[in-house]
Short mmCIF file of C-alpha atoms and ligand atoms in Angstrom, two decimals:
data_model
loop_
_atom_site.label_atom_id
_atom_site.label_comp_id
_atom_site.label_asym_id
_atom_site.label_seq_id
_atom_site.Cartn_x
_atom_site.Cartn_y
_atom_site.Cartn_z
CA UNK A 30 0.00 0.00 0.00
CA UNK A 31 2.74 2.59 0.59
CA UNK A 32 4.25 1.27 -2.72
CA UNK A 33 0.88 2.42 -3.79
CA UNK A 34 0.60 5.44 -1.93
CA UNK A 35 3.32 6.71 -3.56
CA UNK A 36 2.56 5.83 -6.75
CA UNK A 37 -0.37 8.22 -7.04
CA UNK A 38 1.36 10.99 -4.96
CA UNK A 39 3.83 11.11 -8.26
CA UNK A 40 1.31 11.43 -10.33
CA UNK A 41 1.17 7.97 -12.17
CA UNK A 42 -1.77 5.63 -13.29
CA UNK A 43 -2.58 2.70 -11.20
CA UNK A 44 -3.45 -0.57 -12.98
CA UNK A 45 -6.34 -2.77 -12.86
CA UNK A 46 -4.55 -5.26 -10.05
CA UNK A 47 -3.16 -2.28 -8.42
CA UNK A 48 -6.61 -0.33 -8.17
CA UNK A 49 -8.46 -3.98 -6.90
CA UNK A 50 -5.78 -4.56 -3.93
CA UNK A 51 -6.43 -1.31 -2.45
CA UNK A 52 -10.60 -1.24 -2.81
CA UNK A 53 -10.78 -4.78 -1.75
CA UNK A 54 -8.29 -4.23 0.80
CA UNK A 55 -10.03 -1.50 2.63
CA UNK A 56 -13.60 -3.39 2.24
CA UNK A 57 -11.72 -6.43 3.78
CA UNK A 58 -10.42 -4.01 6.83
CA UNK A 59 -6.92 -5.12 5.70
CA UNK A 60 -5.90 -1.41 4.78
CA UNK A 61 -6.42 0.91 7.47
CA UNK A 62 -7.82 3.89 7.40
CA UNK A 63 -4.55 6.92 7.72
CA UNK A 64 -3.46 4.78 4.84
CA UNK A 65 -6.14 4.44 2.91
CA UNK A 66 -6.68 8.70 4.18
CA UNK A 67 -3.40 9.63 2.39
CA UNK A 68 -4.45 7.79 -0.93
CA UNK A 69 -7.37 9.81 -1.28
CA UNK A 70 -5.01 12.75 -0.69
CA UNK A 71 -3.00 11.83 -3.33
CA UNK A 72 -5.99 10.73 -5.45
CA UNK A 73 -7.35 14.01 -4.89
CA UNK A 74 -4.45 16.28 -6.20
CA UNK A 75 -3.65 13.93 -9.28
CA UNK A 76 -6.75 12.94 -9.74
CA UNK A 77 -7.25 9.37 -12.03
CA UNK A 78 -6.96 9.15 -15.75
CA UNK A 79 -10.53 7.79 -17.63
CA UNK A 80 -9.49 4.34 -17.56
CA UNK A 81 -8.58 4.49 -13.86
CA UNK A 82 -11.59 5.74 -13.30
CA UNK A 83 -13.83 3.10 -15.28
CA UNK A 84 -11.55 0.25 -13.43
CA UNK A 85 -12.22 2.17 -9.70
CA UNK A 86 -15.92 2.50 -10.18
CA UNK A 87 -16.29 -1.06 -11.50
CA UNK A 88 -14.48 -2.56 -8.52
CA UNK A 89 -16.65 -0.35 -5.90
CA UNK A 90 -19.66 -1.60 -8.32
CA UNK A 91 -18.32 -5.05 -7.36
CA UNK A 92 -17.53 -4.96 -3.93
CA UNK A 93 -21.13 -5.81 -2.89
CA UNK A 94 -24.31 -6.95 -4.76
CA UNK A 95 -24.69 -6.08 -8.26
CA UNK A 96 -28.58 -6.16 -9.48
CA UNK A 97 -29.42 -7.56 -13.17
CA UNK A 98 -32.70 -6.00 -13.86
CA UNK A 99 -32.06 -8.27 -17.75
CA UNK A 100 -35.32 -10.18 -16.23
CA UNK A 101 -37.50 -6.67 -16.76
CA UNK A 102 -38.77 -5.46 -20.07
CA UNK A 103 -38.10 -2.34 -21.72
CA UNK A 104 -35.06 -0.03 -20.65
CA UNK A 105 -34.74 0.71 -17.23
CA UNK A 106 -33.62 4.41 -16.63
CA UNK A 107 -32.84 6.25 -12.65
CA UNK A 108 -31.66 9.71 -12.27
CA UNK A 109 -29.35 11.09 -9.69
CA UNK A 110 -29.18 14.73 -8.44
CA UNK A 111 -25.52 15.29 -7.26
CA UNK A 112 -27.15 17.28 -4.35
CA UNK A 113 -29.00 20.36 -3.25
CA UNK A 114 -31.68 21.87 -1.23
CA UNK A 115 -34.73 21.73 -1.04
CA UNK A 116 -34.01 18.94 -4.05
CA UNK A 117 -37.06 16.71 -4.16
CA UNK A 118 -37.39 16.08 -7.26
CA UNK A 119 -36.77 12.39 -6.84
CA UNK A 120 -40.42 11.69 -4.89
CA UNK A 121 -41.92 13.49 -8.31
CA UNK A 122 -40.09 12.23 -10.74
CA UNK A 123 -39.81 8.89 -9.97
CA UNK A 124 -43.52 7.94 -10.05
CA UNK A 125 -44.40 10.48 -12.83
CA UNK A 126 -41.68 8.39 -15.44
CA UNK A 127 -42.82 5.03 -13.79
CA UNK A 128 -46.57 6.09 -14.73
CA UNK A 129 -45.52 6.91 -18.42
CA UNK A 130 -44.60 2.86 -18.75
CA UNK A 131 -40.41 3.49 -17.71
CA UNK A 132 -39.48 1.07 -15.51
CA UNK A 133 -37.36 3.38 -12.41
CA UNK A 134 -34.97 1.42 -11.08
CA UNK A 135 -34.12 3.77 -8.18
CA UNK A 136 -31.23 3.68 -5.73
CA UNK A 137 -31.05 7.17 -3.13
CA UNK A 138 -29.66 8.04 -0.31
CA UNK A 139 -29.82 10.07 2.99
CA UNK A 140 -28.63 13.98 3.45
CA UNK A 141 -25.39 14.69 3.32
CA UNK A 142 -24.00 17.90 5.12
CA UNK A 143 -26.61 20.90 4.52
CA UNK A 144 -28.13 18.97 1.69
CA UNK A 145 -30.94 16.65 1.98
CA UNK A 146 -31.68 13.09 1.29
CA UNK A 147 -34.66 11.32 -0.47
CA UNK A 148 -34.62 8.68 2.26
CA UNK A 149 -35.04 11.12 4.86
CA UNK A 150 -37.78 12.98 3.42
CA UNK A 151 -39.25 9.40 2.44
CA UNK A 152 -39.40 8.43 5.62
CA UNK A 153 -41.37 11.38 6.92
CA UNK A 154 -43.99 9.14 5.59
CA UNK A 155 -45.23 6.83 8.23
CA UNK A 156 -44.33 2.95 8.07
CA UNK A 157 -42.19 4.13 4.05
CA UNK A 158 -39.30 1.59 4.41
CA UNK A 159 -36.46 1.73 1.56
CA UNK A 160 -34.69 -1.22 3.06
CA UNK A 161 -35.38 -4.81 0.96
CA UNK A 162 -33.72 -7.46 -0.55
CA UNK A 163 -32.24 -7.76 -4.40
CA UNK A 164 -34.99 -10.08 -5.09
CA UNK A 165 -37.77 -7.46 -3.44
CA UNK A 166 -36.58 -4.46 -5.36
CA UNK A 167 -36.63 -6.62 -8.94
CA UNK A 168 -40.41 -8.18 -7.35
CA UNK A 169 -41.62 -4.59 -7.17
CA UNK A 170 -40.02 -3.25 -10.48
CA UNK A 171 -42.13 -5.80 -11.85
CA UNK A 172 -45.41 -4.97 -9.58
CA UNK A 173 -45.79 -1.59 -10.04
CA UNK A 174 -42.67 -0.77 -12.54
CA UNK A 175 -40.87 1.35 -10.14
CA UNK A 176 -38.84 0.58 -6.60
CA UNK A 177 -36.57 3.13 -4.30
CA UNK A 178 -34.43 1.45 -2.61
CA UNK A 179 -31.47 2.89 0.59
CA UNK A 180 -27.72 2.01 -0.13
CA UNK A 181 -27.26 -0.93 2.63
CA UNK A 182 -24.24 -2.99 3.55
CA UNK A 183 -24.45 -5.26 0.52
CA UNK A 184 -24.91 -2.58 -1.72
CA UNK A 185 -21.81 -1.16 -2.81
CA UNK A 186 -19.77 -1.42 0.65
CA UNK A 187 -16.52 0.05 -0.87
CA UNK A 188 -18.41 3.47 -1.67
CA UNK A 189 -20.07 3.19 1.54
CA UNK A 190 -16.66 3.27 3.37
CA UNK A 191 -14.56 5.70 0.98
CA UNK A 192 -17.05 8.07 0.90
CA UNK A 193 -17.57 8.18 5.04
CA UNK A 194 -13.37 9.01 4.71
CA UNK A 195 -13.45 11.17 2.24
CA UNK A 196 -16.50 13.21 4.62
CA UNK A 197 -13.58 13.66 7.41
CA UNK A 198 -10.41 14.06 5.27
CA UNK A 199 -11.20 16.60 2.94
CA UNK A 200 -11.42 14.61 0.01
CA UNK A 201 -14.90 15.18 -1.19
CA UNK A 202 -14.53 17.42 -3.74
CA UNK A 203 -12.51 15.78 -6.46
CA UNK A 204 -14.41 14.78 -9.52
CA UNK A 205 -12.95 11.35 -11.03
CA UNK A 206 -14.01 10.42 -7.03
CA UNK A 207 -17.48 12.05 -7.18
CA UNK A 208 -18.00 10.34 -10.77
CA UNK A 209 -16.88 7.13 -9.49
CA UNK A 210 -19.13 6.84 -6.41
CA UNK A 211 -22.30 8.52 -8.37
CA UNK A 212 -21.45 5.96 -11.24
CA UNK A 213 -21.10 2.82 -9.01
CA UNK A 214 -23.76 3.30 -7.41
CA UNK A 215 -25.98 4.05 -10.41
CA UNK A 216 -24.45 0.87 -12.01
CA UNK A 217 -25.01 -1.69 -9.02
CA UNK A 218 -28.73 -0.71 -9.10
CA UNK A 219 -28.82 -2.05 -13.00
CA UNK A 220 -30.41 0.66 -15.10
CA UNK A 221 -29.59 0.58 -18.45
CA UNK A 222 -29.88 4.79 -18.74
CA UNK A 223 -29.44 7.24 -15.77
CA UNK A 224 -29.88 11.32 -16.01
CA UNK A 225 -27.65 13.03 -13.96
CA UNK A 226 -28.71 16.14 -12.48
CA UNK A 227 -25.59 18.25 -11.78
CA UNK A 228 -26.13 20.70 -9.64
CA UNK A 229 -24.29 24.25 -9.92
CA UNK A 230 -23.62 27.16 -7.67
CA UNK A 231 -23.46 28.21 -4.25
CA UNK A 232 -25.05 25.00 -2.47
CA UNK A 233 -23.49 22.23 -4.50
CA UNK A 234 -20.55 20.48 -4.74
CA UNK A 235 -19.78 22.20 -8.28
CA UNK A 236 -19.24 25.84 -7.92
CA UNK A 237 -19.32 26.89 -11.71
CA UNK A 238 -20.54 24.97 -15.04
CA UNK A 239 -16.98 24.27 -16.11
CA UNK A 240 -16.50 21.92 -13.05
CA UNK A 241 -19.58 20.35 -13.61
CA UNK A 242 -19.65 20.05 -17.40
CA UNK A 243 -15.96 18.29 -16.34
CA UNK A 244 -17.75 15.90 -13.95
CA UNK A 245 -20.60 15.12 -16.27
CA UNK A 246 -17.84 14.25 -19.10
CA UNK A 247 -16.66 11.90 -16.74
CA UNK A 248 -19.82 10.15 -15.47
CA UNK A 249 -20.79 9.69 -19.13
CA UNK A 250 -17.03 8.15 -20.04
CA UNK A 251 -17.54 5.63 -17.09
CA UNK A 252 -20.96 4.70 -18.71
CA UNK A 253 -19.87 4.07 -22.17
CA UNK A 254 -17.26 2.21 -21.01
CA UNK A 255 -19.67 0.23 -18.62
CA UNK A 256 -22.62 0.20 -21.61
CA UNK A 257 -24.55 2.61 -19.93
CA UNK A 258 -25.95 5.56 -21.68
CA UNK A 259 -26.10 8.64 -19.03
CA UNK A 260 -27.17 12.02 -19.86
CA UNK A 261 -25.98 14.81 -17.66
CA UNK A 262 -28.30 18.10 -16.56
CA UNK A 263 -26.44 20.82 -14.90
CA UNK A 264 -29.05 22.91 -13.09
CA UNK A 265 -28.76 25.89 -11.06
CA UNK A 266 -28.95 25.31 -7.33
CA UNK A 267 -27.91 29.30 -6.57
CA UNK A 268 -31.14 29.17 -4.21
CA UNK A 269 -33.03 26.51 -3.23
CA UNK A 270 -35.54 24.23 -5.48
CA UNK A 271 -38.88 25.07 -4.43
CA UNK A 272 -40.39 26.43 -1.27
CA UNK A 273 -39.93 23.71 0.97
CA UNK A 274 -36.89 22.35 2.64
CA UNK A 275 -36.99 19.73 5.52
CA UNK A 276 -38.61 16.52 5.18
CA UNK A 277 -42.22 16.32 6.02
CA UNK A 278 -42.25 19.79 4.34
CA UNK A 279 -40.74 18.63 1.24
CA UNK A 280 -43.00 15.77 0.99
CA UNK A 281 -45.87 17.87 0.59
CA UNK A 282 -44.64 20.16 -1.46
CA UNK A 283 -44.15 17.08 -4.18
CA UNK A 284 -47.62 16.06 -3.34
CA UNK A 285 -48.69 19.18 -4.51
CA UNK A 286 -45.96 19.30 -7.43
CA UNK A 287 -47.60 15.70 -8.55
CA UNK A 288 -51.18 17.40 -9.00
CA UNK A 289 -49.82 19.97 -10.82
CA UNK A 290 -49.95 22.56 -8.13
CA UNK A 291 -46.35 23.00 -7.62
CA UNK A 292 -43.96 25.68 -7.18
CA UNK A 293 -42.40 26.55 -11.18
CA UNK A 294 -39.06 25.75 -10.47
CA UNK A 295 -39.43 22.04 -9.32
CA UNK A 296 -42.05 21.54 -12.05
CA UNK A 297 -39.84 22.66 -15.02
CA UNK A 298 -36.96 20.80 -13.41
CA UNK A 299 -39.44 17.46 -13.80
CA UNK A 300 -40.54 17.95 -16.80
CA UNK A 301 -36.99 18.41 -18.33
CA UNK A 302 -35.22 15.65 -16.49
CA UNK A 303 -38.00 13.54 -17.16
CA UNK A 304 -38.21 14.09 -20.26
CA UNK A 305 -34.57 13.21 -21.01
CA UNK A 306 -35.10 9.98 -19.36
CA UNK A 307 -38.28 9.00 -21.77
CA UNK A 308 -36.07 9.85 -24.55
CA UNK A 309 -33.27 7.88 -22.99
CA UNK A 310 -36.13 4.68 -22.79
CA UNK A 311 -36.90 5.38 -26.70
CA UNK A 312 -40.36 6.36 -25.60
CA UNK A 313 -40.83 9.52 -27.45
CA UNK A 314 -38.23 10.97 -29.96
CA UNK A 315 -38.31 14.53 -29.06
CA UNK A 316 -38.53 16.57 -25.82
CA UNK A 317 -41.43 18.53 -26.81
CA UNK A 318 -43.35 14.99 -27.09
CA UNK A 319 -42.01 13.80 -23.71
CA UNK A 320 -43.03 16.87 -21.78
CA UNK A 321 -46.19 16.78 -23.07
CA UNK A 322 -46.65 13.07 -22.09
CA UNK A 323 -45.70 13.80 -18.89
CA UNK A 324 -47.65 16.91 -18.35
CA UNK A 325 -50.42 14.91 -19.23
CA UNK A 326 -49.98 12.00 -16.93
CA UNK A 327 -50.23 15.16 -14.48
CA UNK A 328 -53.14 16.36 -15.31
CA UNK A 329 -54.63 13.33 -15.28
CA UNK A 330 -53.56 12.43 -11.62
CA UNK A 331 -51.68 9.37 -12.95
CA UNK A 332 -48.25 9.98 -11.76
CA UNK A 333 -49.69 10.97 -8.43
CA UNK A 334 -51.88 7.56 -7.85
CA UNK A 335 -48.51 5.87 -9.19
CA UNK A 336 -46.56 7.27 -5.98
CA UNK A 337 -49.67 6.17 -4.00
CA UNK A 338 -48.61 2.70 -5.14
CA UNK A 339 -45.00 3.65 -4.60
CA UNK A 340 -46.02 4.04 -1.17
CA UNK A 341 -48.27 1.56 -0.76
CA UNK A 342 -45.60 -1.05 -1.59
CA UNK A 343 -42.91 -0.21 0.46
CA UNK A 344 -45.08 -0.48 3.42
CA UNK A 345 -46.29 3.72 4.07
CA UNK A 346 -49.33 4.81 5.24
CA UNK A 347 -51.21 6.51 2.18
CA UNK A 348 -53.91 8.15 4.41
CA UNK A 349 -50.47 10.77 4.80
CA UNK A 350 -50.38 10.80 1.13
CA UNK A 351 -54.04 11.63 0.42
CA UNK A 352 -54.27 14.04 3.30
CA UNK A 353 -50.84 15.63 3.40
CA UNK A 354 -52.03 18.06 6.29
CA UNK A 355 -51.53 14.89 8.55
CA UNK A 356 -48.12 14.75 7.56
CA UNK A 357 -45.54 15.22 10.43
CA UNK A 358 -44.62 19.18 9.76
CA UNK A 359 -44.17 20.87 13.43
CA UNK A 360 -46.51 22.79 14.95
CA UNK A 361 -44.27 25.06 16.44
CA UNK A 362 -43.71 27.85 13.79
CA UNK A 363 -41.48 30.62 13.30
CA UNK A 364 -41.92 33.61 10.75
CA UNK A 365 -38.81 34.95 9.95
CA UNK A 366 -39.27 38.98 8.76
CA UNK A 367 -37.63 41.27 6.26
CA UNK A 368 -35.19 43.86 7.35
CA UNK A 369 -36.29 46.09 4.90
CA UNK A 370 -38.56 46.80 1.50
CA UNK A 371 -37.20 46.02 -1.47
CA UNK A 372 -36.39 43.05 -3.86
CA UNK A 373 -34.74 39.42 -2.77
CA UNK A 374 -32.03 39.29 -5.11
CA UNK A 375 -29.75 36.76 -3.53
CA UNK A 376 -30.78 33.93 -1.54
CA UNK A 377 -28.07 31.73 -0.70
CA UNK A 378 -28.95 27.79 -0.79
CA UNK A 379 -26.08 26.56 1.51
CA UNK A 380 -27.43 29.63 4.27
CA UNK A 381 -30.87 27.82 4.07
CA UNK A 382 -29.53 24.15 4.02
CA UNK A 383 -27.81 24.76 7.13
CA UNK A 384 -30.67 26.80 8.67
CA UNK A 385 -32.30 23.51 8.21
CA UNK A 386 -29.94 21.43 9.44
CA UNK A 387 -29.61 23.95 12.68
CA UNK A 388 -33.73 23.89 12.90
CA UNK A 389 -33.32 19.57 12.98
CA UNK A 390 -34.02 18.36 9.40
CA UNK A 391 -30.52 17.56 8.69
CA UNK A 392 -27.88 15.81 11.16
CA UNK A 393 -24.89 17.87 12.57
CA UNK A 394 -23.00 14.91 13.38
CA UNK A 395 -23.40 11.06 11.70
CA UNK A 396 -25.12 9.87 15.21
CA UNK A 397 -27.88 12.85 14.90
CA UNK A 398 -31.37 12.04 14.68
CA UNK A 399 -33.36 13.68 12.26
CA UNK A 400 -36.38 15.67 13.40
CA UNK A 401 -39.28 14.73 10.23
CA UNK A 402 -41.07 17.83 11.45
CA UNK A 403 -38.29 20.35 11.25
CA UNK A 404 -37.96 22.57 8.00
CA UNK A 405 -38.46 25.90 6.75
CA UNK A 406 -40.93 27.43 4.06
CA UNK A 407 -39.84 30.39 1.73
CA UNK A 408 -42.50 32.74 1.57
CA UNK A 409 -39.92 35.38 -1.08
CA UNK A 410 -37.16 33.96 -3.77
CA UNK A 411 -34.95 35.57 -5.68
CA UNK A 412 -36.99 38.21 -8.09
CA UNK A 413 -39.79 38.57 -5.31
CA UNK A 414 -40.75 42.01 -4.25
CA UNK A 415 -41.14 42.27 -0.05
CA UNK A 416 -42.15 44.62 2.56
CA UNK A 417 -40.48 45.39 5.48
CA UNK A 418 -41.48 43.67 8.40
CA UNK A 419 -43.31 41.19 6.17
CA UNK A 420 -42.61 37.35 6.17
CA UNK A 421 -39.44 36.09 4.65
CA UNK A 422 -39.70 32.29 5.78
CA UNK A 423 -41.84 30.14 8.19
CA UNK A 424 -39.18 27.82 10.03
CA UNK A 425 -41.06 24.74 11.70
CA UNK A 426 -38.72 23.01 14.35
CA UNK A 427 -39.51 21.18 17.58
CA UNK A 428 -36.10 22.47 19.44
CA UNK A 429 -36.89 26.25 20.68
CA UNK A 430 -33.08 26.69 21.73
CA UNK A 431 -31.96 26.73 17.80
CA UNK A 432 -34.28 29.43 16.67
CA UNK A 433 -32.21 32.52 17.54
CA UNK A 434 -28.94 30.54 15.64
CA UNK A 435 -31.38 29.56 12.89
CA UNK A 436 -32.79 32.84 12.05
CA UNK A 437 -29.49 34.67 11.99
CA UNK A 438 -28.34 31.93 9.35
CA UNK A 439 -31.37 32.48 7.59
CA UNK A 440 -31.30 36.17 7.38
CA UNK A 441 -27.50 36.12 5.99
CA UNK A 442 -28.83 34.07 3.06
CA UNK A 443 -30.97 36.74 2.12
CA UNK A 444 -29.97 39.85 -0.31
CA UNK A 445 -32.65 42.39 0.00
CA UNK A 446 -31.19 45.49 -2.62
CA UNK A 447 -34.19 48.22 -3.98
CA UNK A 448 -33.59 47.23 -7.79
CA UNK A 449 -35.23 44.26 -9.09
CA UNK A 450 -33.00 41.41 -10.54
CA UNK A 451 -32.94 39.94 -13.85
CA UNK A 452 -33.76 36.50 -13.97
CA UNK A 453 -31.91 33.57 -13.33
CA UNK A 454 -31.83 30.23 -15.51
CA UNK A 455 -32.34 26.62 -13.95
CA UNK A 456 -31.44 24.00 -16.53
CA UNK A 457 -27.78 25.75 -17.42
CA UNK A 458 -26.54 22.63 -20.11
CA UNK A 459 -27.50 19.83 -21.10
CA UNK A 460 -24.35 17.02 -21.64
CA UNK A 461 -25.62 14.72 -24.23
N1 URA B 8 -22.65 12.12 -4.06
C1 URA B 8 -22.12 10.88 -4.03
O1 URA B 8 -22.83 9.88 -4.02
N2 URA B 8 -20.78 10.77 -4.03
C2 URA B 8 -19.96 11.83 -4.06
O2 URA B 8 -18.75 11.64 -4.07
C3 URA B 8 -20.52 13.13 -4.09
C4 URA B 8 -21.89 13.24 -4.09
#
């Protein structure tokens, strides 16, 4: 391993047999951790070259279960956001492609730092369980053409592990490992096509479109080579998606999304991703036809009785769906009020995603437990005119002691200026 080590630090490609000793070393608890620490170090300066990066992902891939979905009809696409906040696209999408005939094969996972999780918000649901067995997730697939399922302990172990390193060693942000542990992920679950949403700006990983046109170059390289075909969406995430971010919260703001009631942001976002991934299934030919599919599948409450049945399945209580007031959001409510008159014309998503963390909805520390109930509501975005003394946000938490902390955070995310901004695009580039 320090042979290894070493290696990288100089800058040189690893091979195939070089790559496999140290990711089924670690897995195996053979390598330990400061060494396998100063690896990603190196890793993260040099970075890997494409077909180091291909080998790395296919070995993580590898190092648990890998799911052949070959027994299911038709192409099987999933989509990945690369995080954000307020990002809930996944509880819209997912049933609105599924109810258009597109088998979702979907693997998510829990919030990460000030960003938030699908399982999380999932589980805001009473008795929603993501945990099952291969042969459950391919059972449902073929039920009800679409299963979400939680990265466990046989499911790609070696990402599992790197990535809870890289968290403490300052190794995150590097993008041949980002692509890798996206792509390994997005391979073990079996899809044939995946959309990547990339996000960009102040509360992503990818600060401007260069870096993440770079990273979506890279996630598409490690699916030709894999015979996967992945499209990647960079999308603004300057402010948050939406008006909702927590869990409960976010729920019902996709409830409402699904009936075609939602906020204009998170709808366009779901009809564009969407409709890349019915192109990506060969269901329509051009994006035009695919959005109007889906809008209709909308309008028609389709893809909303299709997450019923999402939910259903994996064991929640729909009486939450139906009647989204019973959802868990706290009663104990906070309006947080403008400064001053005048136009929002900043509103800073990695301010809000740590207001929310602060308020309960995300976890400060890996043993924190998340409060369902906790979240905040944006009553003025960026372009919206305000009064002073007029409601900003609603924050919703159970723990009284954070709200002072909390509503300073929340107030630095907002730019108030007299002069009204121009506005801002959402879907930046598409990587085809
Ligand atoms: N999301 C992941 O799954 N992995 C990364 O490395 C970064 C974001």
């Amino acid at each position: 391993m320090v042979e290894l080590i070493a290696k990288k630090r100089d800058g040189k490609e690893l091979t195939k047999p070089e790559l496999k000793h140290i990711v089924d070393g670690f897995v195996a608890g053979k390598i330990p951790d400061y060494q396998m620490s100063a690896f990603l170090m190196a890793l993260y300066f040099n970075g890997m070259k494409p077909k180091e990066t291909a080998t790395f992902t296919e070995l993580m891939m590898r190092s648990g279960d890998v799911i052949d979905l070959s027994s299911i009809k038709g192409i099987k696409v999933d989509k990945h956001s690369t995080g954000g906040v307020g990002d809930k696209t996944t509880l819209i999408l997912a049933p609105l492609v599924a109810a258009a005939g597109v088998p979702v094969a979907k693997m998510t996972g829990r919030g990460l730092g000030h960003t938030g999780g699908t399982i999380d918000k999932l589980e805001a649901i009473k008795g929603m369980s993501v945990e099952m067995s291969k042969k459950k997730f391919i059972a449902r697939l073929k039920k009800i053409g679409i299963a979400v399922c939680g990265q466990n302990e046989k499911l790609v172990p070696a990402d599992k592990q790197i990535y809870a390193l890289r968290d403490v060693t300052g190794t995150v942000k590097e993008n041949s490992l980002i692509a890798s542990s996206i792509m390994s992920k997005k391979l073990a679950c079996g899809a044939d096509a995946i959309v990547i949403d990339i996000k960009v700006g102040d509360g992503a990983f990818m600060k401007n479109l260069k870096e993440a046109t770079q990273l979506g170059r890279e996630m598409q390289a490690i699916g030709k080579q894999m015979g996967r075909k992945v499209i990647g969406v960079c999308t603004s995430m300057d402010q948050p998606l939406g008006r909702s971010v927590g869990n409960a919260i976010e729920v019902k703001e996709a409830i409402e999304t699904l009936k075609g009631n939602g906020p204009a942001d998170l709808t366009a976002l779901c009809y564009q991703l969407g409709a890349q991934m019915l192109l990506l299934s060969y269901k329509t030919k051009t994006i035009d036809k695919a959005k109007a599919i889906l809008k209709d599948l909308i309008d028609s409450g389709k893809a909303f009785e299709k997450f019923k049945q999402l939910v259903k399945e994996q064991g929640g209580d729909v009486n939450f769906v139906e009647n989204p007031d019973k959802l868990p959001i706290s009663k104990h409510s906070v309006d947080v009020l403008s400064p001053k008159s005048g136009y929002v014309t900043d509103l800073k998503a990695f301010g809000v995603g740590l207001t929310s963390v602060k308020l309960g909805a995300g976890r400060e520390t890996k043993a924190s437990v998340i409060d369902p109930g906790a979240g905040i509501y944006l009553h003025k975005k960026i372009g919206e005119q305000v009064k002073k003394g007029e409601p900003l946000a609603t924050m919703y938490t159970q723990n009284k002691k954070a709200i002072k902390k909390a509503k300073e955070l929340l107030l630095n995310a907002y730019t108030i200026k007299s002069t009204k901004p121009r506005k801002k695009k959402l879907i930046l580039k598409i990587i085809d």
